[in-house]
Amino acid sequence: MSRFFIALLPPQDIQEYANDIKQYFADKYASDSAQKSPPHITLQPPFEWADTSISSLETSLQAFAIQQQSVPITFNGFAAFPPRVIYINVIKSQALLSLQTDLITYLETNLGIMDQIEKTRPFVPHLTVAFRDLTKQNFRIAWPEFVNRQFDCKYTATHLTLLIHDGNCWKIKSEFAFS
């Protein structure tokens, strides 16, 4: 069994900006867990899947993706899940909410992939820059620095990305283009 998750990855320039902030948190606040994955917007949280069936997972995701339209993504400043997580805020557009809902429904219906905990939470699209290894004390110091920080940027998501955990960090396994 391997661990996977499904996300939208922004273009390289936005990834570099986010990685610079992740590095800042690692250097200044000893919070480096966010560096264990490329900058992303999670659509389906981590799940286990049999290594022998990866091709069926990929085939199914391809079939889903080809039915989807590109999705405009807007980043707007920073936000937090106190008392530990700081992230780049993603505006909840109807297109993004629909993509996430449709994907979750598709995965449950067609592949039996379901996260009971996530089903009870509202979808909050975000791009994490400081993860749960940020101490509460460091969160209290760092958050005032980011609460009013500006980052306004847009891009169009043109594909889904399947990421796999290699035992140490998350790596891109495959990408699936939208129609």
mmCIF file of C-alpha atoms in Angstrom:
data_model
loop_
_atom_site.group_PDB
_atom_site.id
_atom_site.type_symbol
_atom_site.label_atom_id
_atom_site.label_comp_id
_atom_site.label_asym_id
_atom_site.label_seq_id
_atom_site.Cartn_x
_atom_site.Cartn_y
_atom_site.Cartn_z
ATOM 1 C CA MET A 1 0.000 0.000 0.000
ATOM 2 C CA SER A 2 1.098 3.543 -0.730
ATOM 3 C CA ARG A 3 -0.236 6.889 0.444
ATOM 4 C CA PHE A 4 -1.572 9.339 -2.127
ATOM 5 C CA PHE A 5 -3.428 12.628 -2.295
ATOM 6 C CA ILE A 6 -4.896 14.669 -5.129
ATOM 7 C CA ALA A 7 -4.278 18.375 -5.548
ATOM 8 C CA LEU A 8 -3.970 21.379 -7.806
ATOM 9 C CA LEU A 9 -0.390 22.594 -8.177
ATOM 10 C CA PRO A 10 0.122 26.230 -9.160
ATOM 11 C CA PRO A 11 2.586 27.310 -11.858
ATOM 12 C CA GLN A 12 6.305 27.427 -11.121
ATOM 13 C CA ASP A 13 6.488 31.138 -10.214
ATOM 14 C CA ILE A 14 3.788 30.758 -7.544
ATOM 15 C CA GLN A 15 5.418 27.563 -6.279
ATOM 16 C CA GLU A 16 8.737 29.408 -5.936
ATOM 17 C CA TYR A 17 7.078 32.218 -3.974
ATOM 18 C CA ALA A 18 5.392 29.705 -1.645
ATOM 19 C CA ASN A 19 8.610 27.711 -1.255
ATOM 20 C CA ASP A 20 10.474 30.883 -0.269
ATOM 21 C CA ILE A 21 7.912 31.482 2.478
ATOM 22 C CA LYS A 22 8.112 27.841 3.574
ATOM 23 C CA GLN A 23 11.885 28.251 3.823
ATOM 24 C CA TYR A 24 11.415 31.423 5.875
ATOM 25 C CA PHE A 25 9.235 29.483 8.344
ATOM 26 C CA ALA A 26 11.812 26.683 8.472
ATOM 27 C CA ASP A 27 14.671 29.122 9.127
ATOM 28 C CA LYS A 28 12.975 31.558 11.498
ATOM 29 C CA TYR A 29 10.381 29.377 13.261
ATOM 30 C CA ALA A 30 11.751 25.798 12.985
ATOM 31 C CA SER A 31 8.654 24.782 11.011
ATOM 32 C CA ASP A 32 9.769 22.700 8.053
ATOM 33 C CA SER A 33 7.001 20.093 7.607
ATOM 34 C CA ALA A 34 5.358 22.189 4.873
ATOM 35 C CA GLN A 35 8.505 21.601 2.813
ATOM 36 C CA LYS A 36 7.680 17.896 2.546
ATOM 37 C CA SER A 37 5.293 18.512 -0.348
ATOM 38 C CA PRO A 38 5.227 20.845 -3.339
ATOM 39 C CA PRO A 39 2.973 23.903 -2.891
ATOM 40 C CA HIS A 40 -0.562 22.720 -3.589
ATOM 41 C CA ILE A 41 -4.290 23.054 -2.983
ATOM 42 C CA THR A 42 -5.544 19.729 -1.603
ATOM 43 C CA LEU A 43 -8.710 18.408 -3.244
ATOM 44 C CA GLN A 44 -8.622 14.854 -1.812
ATOM 45 C CA PRO A 45 -6.700 14.337 1.433
ATOM 46 C CA PRO A 46 -4.259 11.434 1.838
ATOM 47 C CA PHE A 47 -5.563 7.926 1.289
ATOM 48 C CA GLU A 48 -4.071 4.435 1.008
ATOM 49 C CA TRP A 49 -4.106 2.562 -2.300
ATOM 50 C CA ALA A 50 -2.710 -0.833 -3.306
ATOM 51 C CA ASP A 51 0.554 -0.586 -5.236
ATOM 52 C CA THR A 52 -0.683 -3.312 -7.587
ATOM 53 C CA SER A 53 -3.687 -1.156 -8.584
ATOM 54 C CA ILE A 54 -2.023 2.214 -9.226
ATOM 55 C CA SER A 55 -2.743 1.995 -12.955
ATOM 56 C CA SER A 56 -6.487 1.620 -12.291
ATOM 57 C CA LEU A 57 -6.354 4.655 -9.989
ATOM 58 C CA GLU A 58 -4.589 6.677 -12.686
ATOM 59 C CA THR A 59 -6.982 5.502 -15.418
ATOM 60 C CA SER A 60 -9.939 6.510 -13.278
ATOM 61 C CA LEU A 61 -8.468 9.946 -12.493
ATOM 62 C CA GLN A 62 -7.788 10.485 -16.201
ATOM 63 C CA ALA A 63 -11.419 9.667 -16.981
ATOM 64 C CA PHE A 64 -12.559 12.164 -14.337
ATOM 65 C CA ALA A 65 -10.167 14.948 -15.375
ATOM 66 C CA ILE A 66 -11.043 14.836 -19.063
ATOM 67 C CA GLN A 67 -14.647 15.711 -18.113
ATOM 68 C CA GLN A 68 -13.558 18.868 -16.225
ATOM 69 C CA GLN A 69 -13.047 22.427 -17.390
ATOM 70 C CA SER A 70 -10.034 24.527 -16.401
ATOM 71 C CA VAL A 71 -10.579 26.321 -13.095
ATOM 72 C CA PRO A 72 -9.588 29.928 -12.351
ATOM 73 C CA ILE A 73 -7.715 30.131 -9.037
ATOM 74 C CA THR A 74 -7.304 33.377 -7.080
ATOM 75 C CA PHE A 75 -4.899 33.780 -4.168
ATOM 76 C CA ASN A 76 -5.681 36.591 -1.762
ATOM 77 C CA GLY A 77 -3.399 37.276 1.200
ATOM 78 C CA PHE A 78 -2.780 34.918 4.092
ATOM 79 C CA ALA A 79 -4.995 33.158 6.593
ATOM 80 C CA ALA A 80 -4.607 30.607 9.370
ATOM 81 C CA PHE A 81 -5.981 27.594 11.159
ATOM 82 C CA PRO A 82 -4.963 28.691 14.665
ATOM 83 C CA PRO A 83 -2.993 27.784 16.647
ATOM 84 C CA ARG A 84 -0.486 26.148 14.257
ATOM 85 C CA VAL A 85 -1.126 26.475 10.496
ATOM 86 C CA ILE A 86 -0.552 29.533 8.276
ATOM 87 C CA TYR A 87 -1.456 29.466 4.605
ATOM 88 C CA ILE A 88 -1.888 31.488 1.443
ATOM 89 C CA ASN A 89 -5.620 32.081 1.129
ATOM 90 C CA VAL A 90 -7.457 30.746 -1.925
ATOM 91 C CA ILE A 91 -10.767 32.383 -2.858
ATOM 92 C CA LYS A 92 -13.666 29.892 -2.766
ATOM 93 C CA SER A 93 -15.009 30.181 -6.298
ATOM 94 C CA GLN A 94 -18.002 28.146 -7.412
ATOM 95 C CA ALA A 95 -15.840 26.436 -10.055
ATOM 96 C CA LEU A 96 -13.272 25.338 -7.455
ATOM 97 C CA LEU A 97 -15.937 24.190 -4.979
ATOM 98 C CA SER A 98 -17.684 22.214 -7.720
ATOM 99 C CA LEU A 99 -14.434 20.560 -8.844
ATOM 100 C CA GLN A 100 -13.628 19.461 -5.295
ATOM 101 C CA THR A 101 -17.164 18.196 -4.587
ATOM 102 C CA ASP A 102 -17.341 16.366 -7.908
ATOM 103 C CA LEU A 103 -13.928 14.751 -7.337
ATOM 104 C CA ILE A 104 -14.795 13.600 -3.799
ATOM 105 C CA THR A 105 -18.106 12.144 -5.038
ATOM 106 C CA TYR A 106 -16.411 10.472 -8.023
ATOM 107 C CA LEU A 107 -13.672 8.900 -5.882
ATOM 108 C CA GLU A 108 -16.168 7.548 -3.355
ATOM 109 C CA THR A 109 -18.581 6.225 -5.982
ATOM 110 C CA ASN A 110 -16.047 4.747 -8.405
ATOM 111 C CA LEU A 111 -13.072 3.789 -6.229
ATOM 112 C CA GLY A 112 -14.394 3.586 -2.666
ATOM 113 C CA ILE A 113 -12.016 6.354 -1.562
ATOM 114 C CA MET A 114 -13.573 8.311 1.287
ATOM 115 C CA ASP A 115 -12.309 10.312 4.247
ATOM 116 C CA GLN A 116 -14.919 10.240 7.032
ATOM 117 C CA ILE A 117 -13.309 13.143 8.924
ATOM 118 C CA GLU A 118 -13.111 15.351 5.832
ATOM 119 C CA LYS A 119 -16.796 14.708 5.072
ATOM 120 C CA THR A 120 -17.674 16.542 8.299
ATOM 121 C CA ARG A 121 -15.555 19.624 7.515
ATOM 122 C CA PRO A 122 -16.222 22.410 5.043
ATOM 123 C CA PHE A 123 -13.748 22.614 2.136
ATOM 124 C CA VAL A 124 -11.316 25.484 2.790
ATOM 125 C CA PRO A 125 -9.020 25.785 -0.223
ATOM 126 C CA HIS A 126 -5.554 26.926 0.839
ATOM 127 C CA LEU A 127 -1.838 26.619 0.170
ATOM 128 C CA THR A 128 0.008 25.801 3.397
ATOM 129 C CA VAL A 129 3.272 27.617 4.176
ATOM 130 C CA ALA A 130 3.610 26.722 7.892
ATOM 131 C CA PHE A 131 2.298 23.372 9.047
ATOM 132 C CA ARG A 132 1.371 21.725 12.352
ATOM 133 C CA ASP A 133 5.009 21.622 13.467
ATOM 134 C CA LEU A 134 4.774 25.409 13.988
ATOM 135 C CA THR A 135 4.595 25.710 17.771
ATOM 136 C CA LYS A 136 1.744 27.657 19.342
ATOM 137 C CA GLN A 137 4.284 30.159 20.672
ATOM 138 C CA ASN A 138 5.848 30.648 17.223
ATOM 139 C CA PHE A 139 2.401 30.905 15.654
ATOM 140 C CA ARG A 140 1.625 33.809 18.006
ATOM 141 C CA ILE A 141 4.845 35.525 16.883
ATOM 142 C CA ALA A 142 4.533 34.746 13.160
ATOM 143 C CA TRP A 143 0.824 35.379 12.587
ATOM 144 C CA PRO A 144 0.945 39.165 13.179
ATOM 145 C CA GLU A 145 3.705 39.270 10.555
ATOM 146 C CA PHE A 146 1.468 37.601 7.942
ATOM 147 C CA VAL A 147 -2.096 38.578 8.873
ATOM 148 C CA ASN A 148 -2.033 41.725 6.712
ATOM 149 C CA ARG A 149 0.607 40.614 4.216
ATOM 150 C CA GLN A 150 -0.520 40.987 0.624
ATOM 151 C CA PHE A 151 -0.341 38.288 -2.005
ATOM 152 C CA ASP A 152 -2.787 38.689 -4.855
ATOM 153 C CA CYS A 153 -2.336 36.390 -7.778
ATOM 154 C CA LYS A 154 -4.402 34.429 -10.289
ATOM 155 C CA TYR A 155 -3.819 31.445 -12.510
ATOM 156 C CA THR A 156 -5.896 28.857 -14.329
ATOM 157 C CA ALA A 157 -5.664 25.262 -13.102
ATOM 158 C CA THR A 158 -5.510 22.999 -16.149
ATOM 159 C CA HIS A 159 -4.901 19.601 -14.517
ATOM 160 C CA LEU A 160 -5.146 17.448 -11.400
ATOM 161 C CA THR A 161 -2.001 16.110 -9.768
ATOM 162 C CA LEU A 162 -1.695 12.760 -8.005
ATOM 163 C CA LEU A 163 1.022 12.815 -5.341
ATOM 164 C CA ILE A 164 2.609 9.777 -3.694
ATOM 165 C CA HIS A 165 4.445 9.592 -0.365
ATOM 166 C CA ASP A 166 7.908 8.069 -0.693
ATOM 167 C CA GLY A 167 8.333 7.482 3.056
ATOM 168 C CA ASN A 168 9.901 10.907 3.559
ATOM 169 C CA CYS A 169 8.021 13.425 1.443
ATOM 170 C CA TRP A 170 5.326 13.843 -1.210
ATOM 171 C CA LYS A 171 6.322 13.553 -4.874
ATOM 172 C CA ILE A 172 4.358 14.088 -8.069
ATOM 173 C CA LYS A 173 3.236 10.683 -9.384
ATOM 174 C CA SER A 174 1.132 11.792 -12.346
ATOM 175 C CA GLU A 175 -0.884 14.640 -13.820
ATOM 176 C CA PHE A 176 -4.272 14.554 -15.535
ATOM 177 C CA ALA A 177 -5.247 17.330 -17.956
ATOM 178 C CA PHE A 178 -8.705 18.868 -17.948
ATOM 179 C CA SER A 179 -10.595 19.022 -21.254
#
